[in-house]
Amino acid sequence: METLKDEATQTEMTTKRVYTFGDGKAEGKAEMKNLLGGKGANLAEMNLIGVPVPAGFTITTDVCTEYNTHGKDAVVAAMKSEVEEAVKATEIAMNAKFDSTDGSFPLLLSVRSGARVSMPGMMNTVLNLGMNDETVKVIAETSGNPEFAYDSYRRFIQMYGGVVMGVEAEEGEHCPFELVLDKMKAAKGYSSDNEMKLEDLKIVIEEFKAVVRKSAGEDFPTNPWDQLWGSVCAVFDSWNTERAILYRRMEQIPGEWGTAVNVQAMVYGNMGETSATGVCFSRDAATGEDQFNGEYLVNAQGEDVVAGVRTPLEITVIGSKRWAERGGTSEEVRAKDFPSLEEVMPSIYTELDTVQQKLEDHYSDMQDMEFTIQDGKLWMLQTRSGKRTGAAMVKMAVDMFAQGMIDEKTAILRQEPNKLDELLHPVFDLAALDAAKELSKGLPASPGAATGQIVFSADAAEQWAADGKKVILVRRETSPEDLKGMYAAEGILTERGGMTSHAAVVARGMGKCCISSASGVVVGAKSMTVGGVEYKEGDFLSLNGTTGIVYEGKVATITPTLDGDFGKVMDLAAKNTRMYVRTNADSPADAKTAAEFGAQGIGLCRTEHMFFEGDRIWAIRKMILADDLQGRKDALADLLPIQREDFHGILKAMDGFGVTVRLLDPPLHEFTPNDEASQKEMATRLGIEFDVVKAKVDALHEFNPMLGHRGCRLGNTYPEITEMQARAIIEAACDLKSEGFDPKPEIMVPLIGTMEEFVMQEGIIREVAATVFAEKGIKVDFLVGTMIEIPRACLTADKIAEHAEFFSFGTNDLTQMGFGYSRDDAGKFLPIYIEKGILKNDPFQVLDQEGIGQLVEMGCTKGKAGRPDIKLGICGEHGGEPTSVEFCHRVGMDYVSCSPFRVPIARLAAAQANLR
Ligand code: ADP
Ligand code: MG
Ligand code: MG
């Protein structure tokens, strides 16, 4: 205890905990995101480059860590004097006084969270802090605008009460503050909050205080300093709320990072008709188009724009006209009732346009900005690199590169490989779309196509999705509590909210289709109505997030084609990569798809998959049931032409590229039926007694089949299987060669654990090849290599490499055997392990670089020692996972191989690995 205290005193004296900004000066800068959080670092930076930002200060993320280890009191004591000084500096910059008692204009503050990366799971912002019954009077008098003063006060009680004091809605009820507002509006016949008059606001404030007293069990704090410390600590506490933890888990954000706290002088967007607040983007976050856009509200504050309380208006004339066109609003009505900021406040608009351009140029990236106009003066409150869809990500990188804004390296490195997935997702079939019934039209908040059953809560979305259903989450508007439901859903539909609403921004970040402000849609607790027709939980709807149209029922989808910008990104990747990408494909059709995505060869062709199609299974069943060598040979003779034809097709589809064909791998029981009816059918069909079939099936039973009679153990006990497969491959290659093609077969022996296992298989293969060459009078080049998937193979890789011409790391089995987790049974504990933090990731999805990675690296190093020119690749699921691809690059592999639809992702990841 004593030492801990000493340590605390030590750090107390040496550590700077608070960084101020304001008046064109700042102690922080953009590069200090780790310490100041993204918001704080950029507030500082904006000050430094001459963008108008209200003064304030940032408490560092390190303080959050201190808070979590040493507790509230110690931390408040440690930073108290620094905070007091920073408040003083803010007072001077803004010419106002915090906790004003002498009649000078009160300084009100905003308290905002801000981690390294933007986190919607964190604490909501508290605005107008410093308000109490005294300050509100001074502000009312000095500003000459009492409505504004009391409106700010009621907003403060509502936010502080909710965020800091935990006043919230009871299960199934509305928020008690909202109930007060609803009651007032109903009594006075108002349709919106900002119609309230001064006397209404005063009543609301008293009722709000009563709500706090009842709900939190204590009075609303009147002392500004108490309010400040309460808010600061609430930000730190919010780092460990359930929803913040959930968000971090989903986005793989480490818990150690912590959040910073930004305390900033208030500027007021609710001072009347010359004031406003808004959100804007320097480019279109949905499509990537280089078009400034955003939304604003006159006489409003803070989250009004995002929360969808009032429907916000477009910032630019272009945007406003597009909006009107989509919703069928006439130009006359638009100009009169829904004018753009460009029309309403032309000079401020020009200033904003200049600032957005300046910020985009400064950061060389699309910016997502928040601003407030106080009585004709523009203030910027936030800027950050904006979240974007996969399509927008690709287009922006290509455009910015063409515009000379970023170089080739940045254009590649800025892409998130996994986001390319969205571009490979299905889109609606146009014919089906034409035939579908349009239900409603809303804002195209996030593009894409989604079809599913509607549910009305995040919990339901999660449950239904867990049951394997595709769902569409329907909400009035979304909030951070809905995150898990949004993740689980195919698409999101909201009754309210604009293009910058929570639903829209989060959906774009997730790459999920979203439609907001759907016209005519009224959302209830377990159903919704559109034009009087009710749709219940479980009904099917389809959303076109690109047009904003909602359709009744299911609409068929098709796989998209790659557009021009995607191709350009892939070209840049190809130019900058060292590793190349192959695909895992078992059929000519898959091979073709992958080749179109840029796969250069096949890294894994699983021959057993060929046995399941149509009647083929019977040939292999015949082989399994055969009692003697001759019987097996007869059955295999039936399989030979079938396999030869498959290899012919696959080698042809990948002409000129290497094709790795794995010899038979799974245990034989996988080819025989377990149930009696099917066994009877098998007996009849093969003309064998049922008892014999049953006895054979029983004999094939193994306790741990994945560690049993499979892989090269089959080929070494039944060499005739290897003979047949090798013959099929070599014959197909010879035939192709005589047809003028350039086949490059690579025959891969699975599940090698000892060099001897490999040597025996290799002998068979080479002998068969020599025989076929003699028979056909033609020769083809081929390689014989092995899959490295057993830990012992990694340990003895140098010996194996003396014989094997290539290694392909089978990281699925290697993970299974390295961890000792049965892949088929791990579902029972892996999710719990991840939840409890025992494992960071599912090691079957993300390669465990720390452990299994050592085996892989050793396999590579020893492999090269045994054969310097050995060809190295990976063919497990990990071959399409970006962090694992980067690892493969680092340990010197020649290629990665993954499923066809991951090929573009792997190509980009490979180029990034090479550039990092
Ligand atoms: P988020 O992380 O959810 O964007 P912010 O901390 O940016 O939360 O705050 C949300 C909104 O609160 C801002 O967009 C802005 O409108 C308002 N706000 C924050 N700080 C101030 C301030 N100093 N003056 C006026 N409004 C503010
Ligand atoms: Mg913000
Ligand atoms: Mg395997």
CSV table of N, CA and C in Angstrom, one decimal, residues 143-260:
chain,number,residue,atom,x,y,z
A,143,SER,N,-27.6,38.2,-22.3
A,143,SER,CA,-27.8,37.9,-23.8
A,143,SER,C,-29.0,38.6,-24.3
A,144,GLY,N,-29.9,39.0,-23.4
A,144,GLY,CA,-31.1,39.6,-23.9
A,144,GLY,C,-32.0,38.6,-24.6
A,145,ASN,N,-31.8,37.3,-24.3
A,145,ASN,CA,-32.5,36.2,-24.9
A,145,ASN,C,-32.9,35.2,-23.9
A,146,PRO,N,-33.9,35.5,-23.1
A,146,PRO,CA,-34.2,34.6,-22.0
A,146,PRO,C,-34.6,33.2,-22.4
A,147,GLU,N,-35.3,33.1,-23.6
A,147,GLU,CA,-35.7,31.8,-24.1
A,147,GLU,C,-34.5,30.9,-24.3
A,148,PHE,N,-33.5,31.5,-24.9
A,148,PHE,CA,-32.2,30.7,-25.1
A,148,PHE,C,-31.6,30.3,-23.8
A,149,ALA,N,-31.6,31.2,-22.8
A,149,ALA,CA,-31.0,30.8,-21.5
A,149,ALA,C,-31.7,29.6,-20.8
A,150,TYR,N,-33.0,29.7,-20.8
A,150,TYR,CA,-33.8,28.7,-20.1
A,150,TYR,C,-33.8,27.4,-21.0
A,151,ASP,N,-33.8,27.5,-22.3
A,151,ASP,CA,-33.7,26.3,-23.1
A,151,ASP,C,-32.4,25.6,-22.8
A,152,SER,N,-31.3,26.4,-22.7
A,152,SER,CA,-30.0,25.7,-22.4
A,152,SER,C,-30.1,25.0,-21.1
A,153,TYR,N,-30.7,25.7,-20.1
A,153,TYR,CA,-30.8,25.2,-18.8
A,153,TYR,C,-31.5,23.8,-18.8
A,154,ARG,N,-32.7,23.8,-19.4
A,154,ARG,CA,-33.5,22.6,-19.4
A,154,ARG,C,-32.7,21.4,-20.1
A,155,ARG,N,-32.0,21.8,-21.2
A,155,ARG,CA,-31.2,20.8,-21.9
A,155,ARG,C,-30.1,20.3,-20.9
A,156,PHE,N,-29.5,21.1,-20.2
A,156,PHE,CA,-28.4,20.7,-19.3
A,156,PHE,C,-28.9,19.7,-18.2
A,157,ILE,N,-30.1,20.0,-17.6
A,157,ILE,CA,-30.6,19.1,-16.6
A,157,ILE,C,-30.9,17.8,-17.2
A,158,GLN,N,-31.5,17.8,-18.4
A,158,GLN,CA,-31.8,16.6,-19.1
A,158,GLN,C,-30.6,15.7,-19.4
A,159,MET,N,-29.6,16.4,-19.9
A,159,MET,CA,-28.3,15.6,-20.2
A,159,MET,C,-27.6,15.1,-19.0
A,160,TYR,N,-27.4,16.1,-18.1
A,160,TYR,CA,-26.6,15.7,-16.9
A,160,TYR,C,-27.4,14.7,-16.1
A,161,GLY,N,-28.7,14.9,-16.0
A,161,GLY,CA,-29.5,13.9,-15.3
A,161,GLY,C,-29.4,12.5,-15.9
A,162,GLY,N,-29.5,12.5,-17.2
A,162,GLY,CA,-29.4,11.2,-17.9
A,162,GLY,C,-28.0,10.6,-17.9
A,163,VAL,N,-27.1,11.4,-18.2
A,163,VAL,CA,-25.7,10.8,-18.5
A,163,VAL,C,-25.0,10.6,-17.2
A,164,VAL,N,-25.0,11.6,-16.3
A,164,VAL,CA,-24.2,11.5,-15.1
A,164,VAL,C,-25.0,10.9,-13.9
A,165,MET,N,-26.3,11.3,-13.8
A,165,MET,CA,-27.0,10.8,-12.6
A,165,MET,C,-27.9,9.5,-12.9
A,166,GLY,N,-27.8,9.1,-14.1
A,166,GLY,CA,-28.4,7.8,-14.4
A,166,GLY,C,-29.9,7.8,-14.5
A,167,VAL,N,-30.6,8.9,-14.7
A,167,VAL,CA,-32.0,8.9,-14.9
A,167,VAL,C,-32.3,8.3,-16.2
A,168,GLU,N,-33.1,7.2,-16.2
A,168,GLU,CA,-33.5,6.6,-17.5
A,168,GLU,C,-34.9,6.0,-17.5
A,169,ALA,N,-35.3,5.6,-18.7
A,169,ALA,CA,-36.6,5.1,-18.8
A,169,ALA,C,-36.7,3.7,-18.1
A,170,GLU,N,-37.9,3.5,-17.4
A,170,GLU,CA,-38.2,2.2,-16.9
A,170,GLU,C,-38.4,1.3,-18.0
A,171,GLU,N,-38.2,0.0,-17.8
A,171,GLU,CA,-38.5,-1.0,-18.8
A,171,GLU,C,-39.8,-0.8,-19.5
A,172,GLY,N,-39.8,-0.6,-20.8
A,172,GLY,CA,-41.0,-0.5,-21.6
A,172,GLY,C,-41.7,0.9,-21.6
A,173,GLU,N,-41.0,1.9,-20.9
A,173,GLU,CA,-41.6,3.2,-20.8
A,173,GLU,C,-40.7,4.2,-21.5
A,174,HIS,N,-41.2,5.4,-21.7
A,174,HIS,CA,-40.4,6.5,-22.3
A,174,HIS,C,-39.6,7.1,-21.2
A,175,CYS,N,-38.5,7.8,-21.7
A,175,CYS,CA,-37.6,8.5,-20.8
A,175,CYS,C,-38.5,9.6,-20.0
A,176,PRO,N,-38.3,9.6,-18.6
A,176,PRO,CA,-39.2,10.5,-17.9
A,176,PRO,C,-39.0,12.0,-18.3
A,177,PHE,N,-37.9,12.4,-18.8
A,177,PHE,CA,-37.7,13.8,-19.2
A,177,PHE,C,-38.6,14.0,-20.5
A,178,GLU,N,-38.5,13.0,-21.4
A,178,GLU,CA,-39.3,13.1,-22.6
A,178,GLU,C,-40.8,13.2,-22.3
A,179,LEU,N,-41.2,12.5,-21.2
A,179,LEU,CA,-42.6,12.5,-20.8
A,179,LEU,C,-43.0,13.9,-20.4
A,180,VAL,N,-42.1,14.6,-19.7
A,180,VAL,CA,-42.4,15.9,-19.3
A,180,VAL,C,-42.6,16.8,-20.5
A,181,LEU,N,-41.7,16.7,-21.4
A,181,LEU,CA,-41.7,17.5,-22.7
A,181,LEU,C,-43.0,17.2,-23.5
A,182,ASP,N,-43.3,15.9,-23.6
A,182,ASP,CA,-44.5,15.4,-24.4
A,182,ASP,C,-45.7,16.0,-23.7
A,183,LYS,N,-45.8,16.0,-22.4
A,183,LYS,CA,-47.0,16.5,-21.7
A,183,LYS,C,-47.1,18.0,-22.0
A,184,MET,N,-46.0,18.8,-21.9
A,184,MET,CA,-46.1,20.2,-22.2
A,184,MET,C,-46.5,20.5,-23.6
A,185,LYS,N,-45.9,19.7,-24.6
A,185,LYS,CA,-46.2,20.0,-26.0
A,185,LYS,C,-47.7,19.6,-26.3
A,186,ALA,N,-48.2,18.6,-25.6
A,186,ALA,CA,-49.6,18.2,-25.8
A,186,ALA,C,-50.5,19.3,-25.3
A,187,ALA,N,-50.2,19.7,-24.1
A,187,ALA,CA,-51.0,20.8,-23.4
A,187,ALA,C,-51.1,22.0,-24.2
A,188,LYS,N,-50.0,22.4,-24.9
A,188,LYS,CA,-49.9,23.7,-25.6
A,188,LYS,C,-50.1,23.5,-27.1
A,189,GLY,N,-50.3,22.2,-27.5
A,189,GLY,CA,-50.5,22.0,-29.0
A,189,GLY,C,-49.2,22.3,-29.8
A,190,TYR,N,-48.0,22.1,-29.2
A,190,TYR,CA,-46.8,22.3,-30.0
A,190,TYR,C,-46.4,21.0,-30.7
A,191,SER,N,-45.8,21.1,-31.8
A,191,SER,CA,-45.3,19.9,-32.5
A,191,SER,C,-43.8,19.7,-32.3
A,192,SER,N,-43.1,20.7,-31.8
A,192,SER,CA,-41.7,20.5,-31.6
A,192,SER,C,-41.2,21.2,-30.4
A,193,ASP,N,-40.1,20.7,-29.8
A,193,ASP,CA,-39.5,21.2,-28.6
A,193,ASP,C,-39.3,22.8,-28.7
A,194,ASN,N,-38.8,23.2,-29.8
A,194,ASN,CA,-38.4,24.6,-29.9
A,194,ASN,C,-39.5,25.6,-30.0
A,195,GLU,N,-40.7,25.1,-29.9
A,195,GLU,CA,-41.9,26.0,-29.9
A,195,GLU,C,-42.2,26.5,-28.5
A,196,MET,N,-41.5,25.9,-27.5
A,196,MET,CA,-41.8,26.2,-26.1
A,196,MET,C,-41.5,27.7,-25.8
A,197,LYS,N,-42.4,28.3,-25.0
A,197,LYS,CA,-42.2,29.7,-24.7
A,197,LYS,C,-41.4,29.7,-23.3
A,198,LEU,N,-41.0,31.0,-23.0
A,198,LEU,CA,-40.3,31.1,-21.7
A,198,LEU,C,-41.0,30.5,-20.5
A,199,GLU,N,-42.3,30.8,-20.4
A,199,GLU,CA,-42.9,30.3,-19.1
A,199,GLU,C,-43.0,28.8,-19.2
A,200,ASP,N,-43.2,28.2,-20.4
A,200,ASP,CA,-43.2,26.7,-20.5
A,200,ASP,C,-41.8,26.2,-20.1
A,201,LEU,N,-40.8,26.8,-20.5
A,201,LEU,CA,-39.4,26.3,-20.2
A,201,LEU,C,-39.2,26.3,-18.7
A,202,LYS,N,-39.7,27.4,-18.0
A,202,LYS,CA,-39.5,27.5,-16.6
A,202,LYS,C,-40.2,26.3,-15.9
A,203,ILE,N,-41.4,26.0,-16.3
A,203,ILE,CA,-42.2,24.9,-15.7
A,203,ILE,C,-41.5,23.6,-16.0
A,204,VAL,N,-41.0,23.4,-17.2
A,204,VAL,CA,-40.3,22.2,-17.6
A,204,VAL,C,-39.1,22.0,-16.7
A,205,ILE,N,-38.3,23.1,-16.4
A,205,ILE,CA,-37.1,23.0,-15.6
A,205,ILE,C,-37.5,22.5,-14.2
A,206,GLU,N,-38.5,23.1,-13.6
A,206,GLU,CA,-38.9,22.6,-12.3
A,206,GLU,C,-39.3,21.2,-12.3
A,207,GLU,N,-40.1,20.8,-13.3
A,207,GLU,CA,-40.5,19.4,-13.4
A,207,GLU,C,-39.3,18.5,-13.6
A,208,PHE,N,-38.3,18.9,-14.4
A,208,PHE,CA,-37.1,18.1,-14.6
A,208,PHE,C,-36.4,17.9,-13.3
A,209,LYS,N,-36.3,19.0,-12.5
A,209,LYS,CA,-35.6,18.8,-11.2
A,209,LYS,C,-36.3,17.8,-10.3
A,210,ALA,N,-37.6,17.8,-10.4
A,210,ALA,CA,-38.4,16.8,-9.7
A,210,ALA,C,-38.1,15.4,-10.2
A,211,VAL,N,-38.0,15.3,-11.5
A,211,VAL,CA,-37.7,14.0,-12.0
A,211,VAL,C,-36.4,13.5,-11.5
A,212,VAL,N,-35.4,14.4,-11.4
A,212,VAL,CA,-34.1,14.0,-10.9
A,212,VAL,C,-34.2,13.5,-9.5
A,213,ARG,N,-34.9,14.3,-8.7
A,213,ARG,CA,-35.0,14.0,-7.3
A,213,ARG,C,-35.6,12.7,-7.1
A,214,LYS,N,-36.7,12.4,-7.8
A,214,LYS,CA,-37.4,11.1,-7.7
A,214,LYS,C,-36.6,10.0,-8.2
A,215,SER,N,-36.0,10.2,-9.3
A,215,SER,CA,-35.3,9.1,-10.0
A,215,SER,C,-33.9,8.8,-9.4
A,216,ALA,N,-33.2,9.8,-9.1
A,216,ALA,CA,-31.8,9.6,-8.7
A,216,ALA,C,-31.7,9.7,-7.1
A,217,GLY,N,-32.8,10.1,-6.5
A,217,GLY,CA,-32.8,10.1,-5.0
A,217,GLY,C,-32.0,11.2,-4.5
A,218,GLU,N,-31.6,12.2,-5.3
A,218,GLU,CA,-30.9,13.4,-4.7
A,218,GLU,C,-31.2,14.6,-5.6
A,219,ASP,N,-30.9,15.8,-5.1
A,219,ASP,CA,-31.1,17.0,-5.8
A,219,ASP,C,-30.1,17.2,-6.9
A,220,PHE,N,-30.6,17.9,-7.9
A,220,PHE,CA,-29.7,18.3,-9.0
A,220,PHE,C,-28.6,19.2,-8.5
A,221,PRO,N,-27.3,18.9,-8.7
A,221,PRO,CA,-26.2,19.7,-8.2
A,221,PRO,C,-26.2,21.1,-8.7
A,222,THR,N,-26.1,22.1,-7.9
A,222,THR,CA,-26.1,23.5,-8.3
A,222,THR,C,-24.7,24.0,-8.5
A,223,ASN,N,-23.8,23.5,-7.8
A,223,ASN,CA,-22.4,24.0,-7.8
A,223,ASN,C,-21.7,23.6,-9.1
A,224,PRO,N,-21.3,24.6,-10.0
A,224,PRO,CA,-20.6,24.2,-11.2
A,224,PRO,C,-19.4,23.3,-11.1
A,225,TRP,N,-18.6,23.5,-10.1
A,225,TRP,CA,-17.5,22.6,-9.9
A,225,TRP,C,-17.9,21.1,-9.6
A,226,ASP,N,-19.0,21.0,-8.8
A,226,ASP,CA,-19.5,19.6,-8.6
A,226,ASP,C,-20.0,19.0,-9.9
A,227,GLN,N,-20.6,19.9,-10.7
A,227,GLN,CA,-21.1,19.4,-12.0
A,227,GLN,C,-20.0,19.0,-12.9
A,228,LEU,N,-18.9,19.8,-12.8
A,228,LEU,CA,-17.7,19.5,-13.7
A,228,LEU,C,-17.1,18.1,-13.3
A,229,TRP,N,-16.8,18.0,-12.0
A,229,TRP,CA,-16.2,16.7,-11.6
A,229,TRP,C,-17.1,15.5,-11.8
A,230,GLY,N,-18.4,15.7,-11.6
A,230,GLY,CA,-19.3,14.7,-11.8
A,230,GLY,C,-19.3,14.2,-13.3
A,231,SER,N,-19.2,15.2,-14.2
A,231,SER,CA,-19.2,14.8,-15.6
A,231,SER,C,-17.9,14.2,-16.0
A,232,VAL,N,-16.8,14.7,-15.5
A,232,VAL,CA,-15.5,14.2,-15.9
A,232,VAL,C,-15.4,12.7,-15.5
A,233,CYS,N,-15.8,12.4,-14.3
A,233,CYS,CA,-15.7,11.1,-13.8
A,233,CYS,C,-16.7,10.2,-14.5
A,234,ALA,N,-17.9,10.7,-14.9
A,234,ALA,CA,-18.8,9.9,-15.7
A,234,ALA,C,-18.2,9.5,-17.0
A,235,VAL,N,-17.4,10.4,-17.6
A,235,VAL,CA,-16.7,10.0,-18.9
A,235,VAL,C,-15.8,8.8,-18.6
A,236,PHE,N,-15.0,8.9,-17.6
A,236,PHE,CA,-14.1,7.8,-17.3
A,236,PHE,C,-14.9,6.5,-17.0
A,237,ASP,N,-16.0,6.6,-16.2
A,237,ASP,CA,-16.8,5.5,-15.9
A,237,ASP,C,-17.4,4.8,-17.2
A,238,SER,N,-17.7,5.7,-18.2
A,238,SER,CA,-18.3,5.2,-19.4
A,238,SER,C,-17.4,4.3,-20.2
A,239,TRP,N,-16.1,4.4,-19.9
A,239,TRP,CA,-15.2,3.5,-20.6
A,239,TRP,C,-15.5,2.0,-20.3
A,240,ASN,N,-16.0,1.7,-19.1
A,240,ASN,CA,-16.2,0.3,-18.8
A,240,ASN,C,-17.7,0.0,-18.7
A,241,THR,N,-18.6,0.7,-19.4
A,241,THR,CA,-20.0,0.3,-19.5
A,241,THR,C,-20.1,-0.9,-20.4
A,242,GLU,N,-21.2,-1.6,-20.3
A,242,GLU,CA,-21.4,-2.8,-21.1
A,242,GLU,C,-21.3,-2.5,-22.6
A,243,ARG,N,-22.0,-1.4,-23.0
A,243,ARG,CA,-22.0,-1.2,-24.4
A,243,ARG,C,-20.7,-0.7,-25.0
A,244,ALA,N,-19.9,0.0,-24.1
A,244,ALA,CA,-18.6,0.3,-24.6
A,244,ALA,C,-17.7,-0.9,-24.7
A,245,ILE,N,-17.8,-1.8,-23.8
A,245,ILE,CA,-17.0,-3.1,-23.8
A,245,ILE,C,-17.4,-3.9,-25.0
A,246,LEU,N,-18.7,-3.9,-25.3
A,246,LEU,CA,-19.3,-4.7,-26.4
A,246,LEU,C,-18.7,-4.1,-27.7
A,247,TYR,N,-18.7,-2.8,-27.8
A,247,TYR,CA,-18.2,-2.1,-29.0
A,247,TYR,C,-16.8,-2.4,-29.2
A,248,ARG,N,-16.0,-2.3,-28.1
A,248,ARG,CA,-14.6,-2.6,-28.2
A,248,ARG,C,-14.3,-4.0,-28.7
A,249,ARG,N,-15.1,-4.9,-28.2
A,249,ARG,CA,-14.9,-6.3,-28.6
A,249,ARG,C,-15.2,-6.5,-30.0
A,250,MET,N,-16.3,-5.9,-30.5
A,250,MET,CA,-16.6,-6.1,-31.9
A,250,MET,C,-15.6,-5.4,-32.8
A,251,GLU,N,-15.0,-4.3,-32.4
A,251,GLU,CA,-14.1,-3.6,-33.2
A,251,GLU,C,-12.6,-3.9,-32.9
A,252,GLN,N,-12.4,-4.8,-31.9
A,252,GLN,CA,-11.1,-5.2,-31.5
A,252,GLN,C,-10.3,-4.0,-31.0
A,253,ILE,N,-10.9,-3.2,-30.2
A,253,ILE,CA,-10.2,-2.1,-29.6
A,253,ILE,C,-9.7,-2.5,-28.2
A,254,PRO,N,-8.4,-2.4,-27.9
A,254,PRO,CA,-7.9,-2.8,-26.6
A,254,PRO,C,-8.5,-2.0,-25.4
A,255,GLY,N,-8.8,-2.7,-24.3
A,255,GLY,CA,-9.4,-2.0,-23.1
A,255,GLY,C,-8.4,-1.1,-22.5
A,256,GLU,N,-7.1,-1.3,-22.7
A,256,GLU,CA,-6.1,-0.5,-22.0
A,256,GLU,C,-6.0,0.9,-22.6
A,257,TRP,N,-6.6,1.2,-23.7
A,257,TRP,CA,-6.4,2.5,-24.3
A,257,TRP,C,-7.0,3.6,-23.5
A,258,GLY,N,-8.2,3.4,-22.9
A,258,GLY,CA,-8.8,4.5,-22.1
A,258,GLY,C,-9.3,5.6,-23.0
A,259,THR,N,-10.1,6.5,-22.3
A,259,THR,CA,-10.7,7.6,-23.1
A,259,THR,C,-10.1,8.9,-22.5
A,260,ALA,N,-10.0,9.9,-23.3
A,260,ALA,CA,-9.7,11.3,-22.8
A,260,ALA,C,-11.0,12.0,-22.5
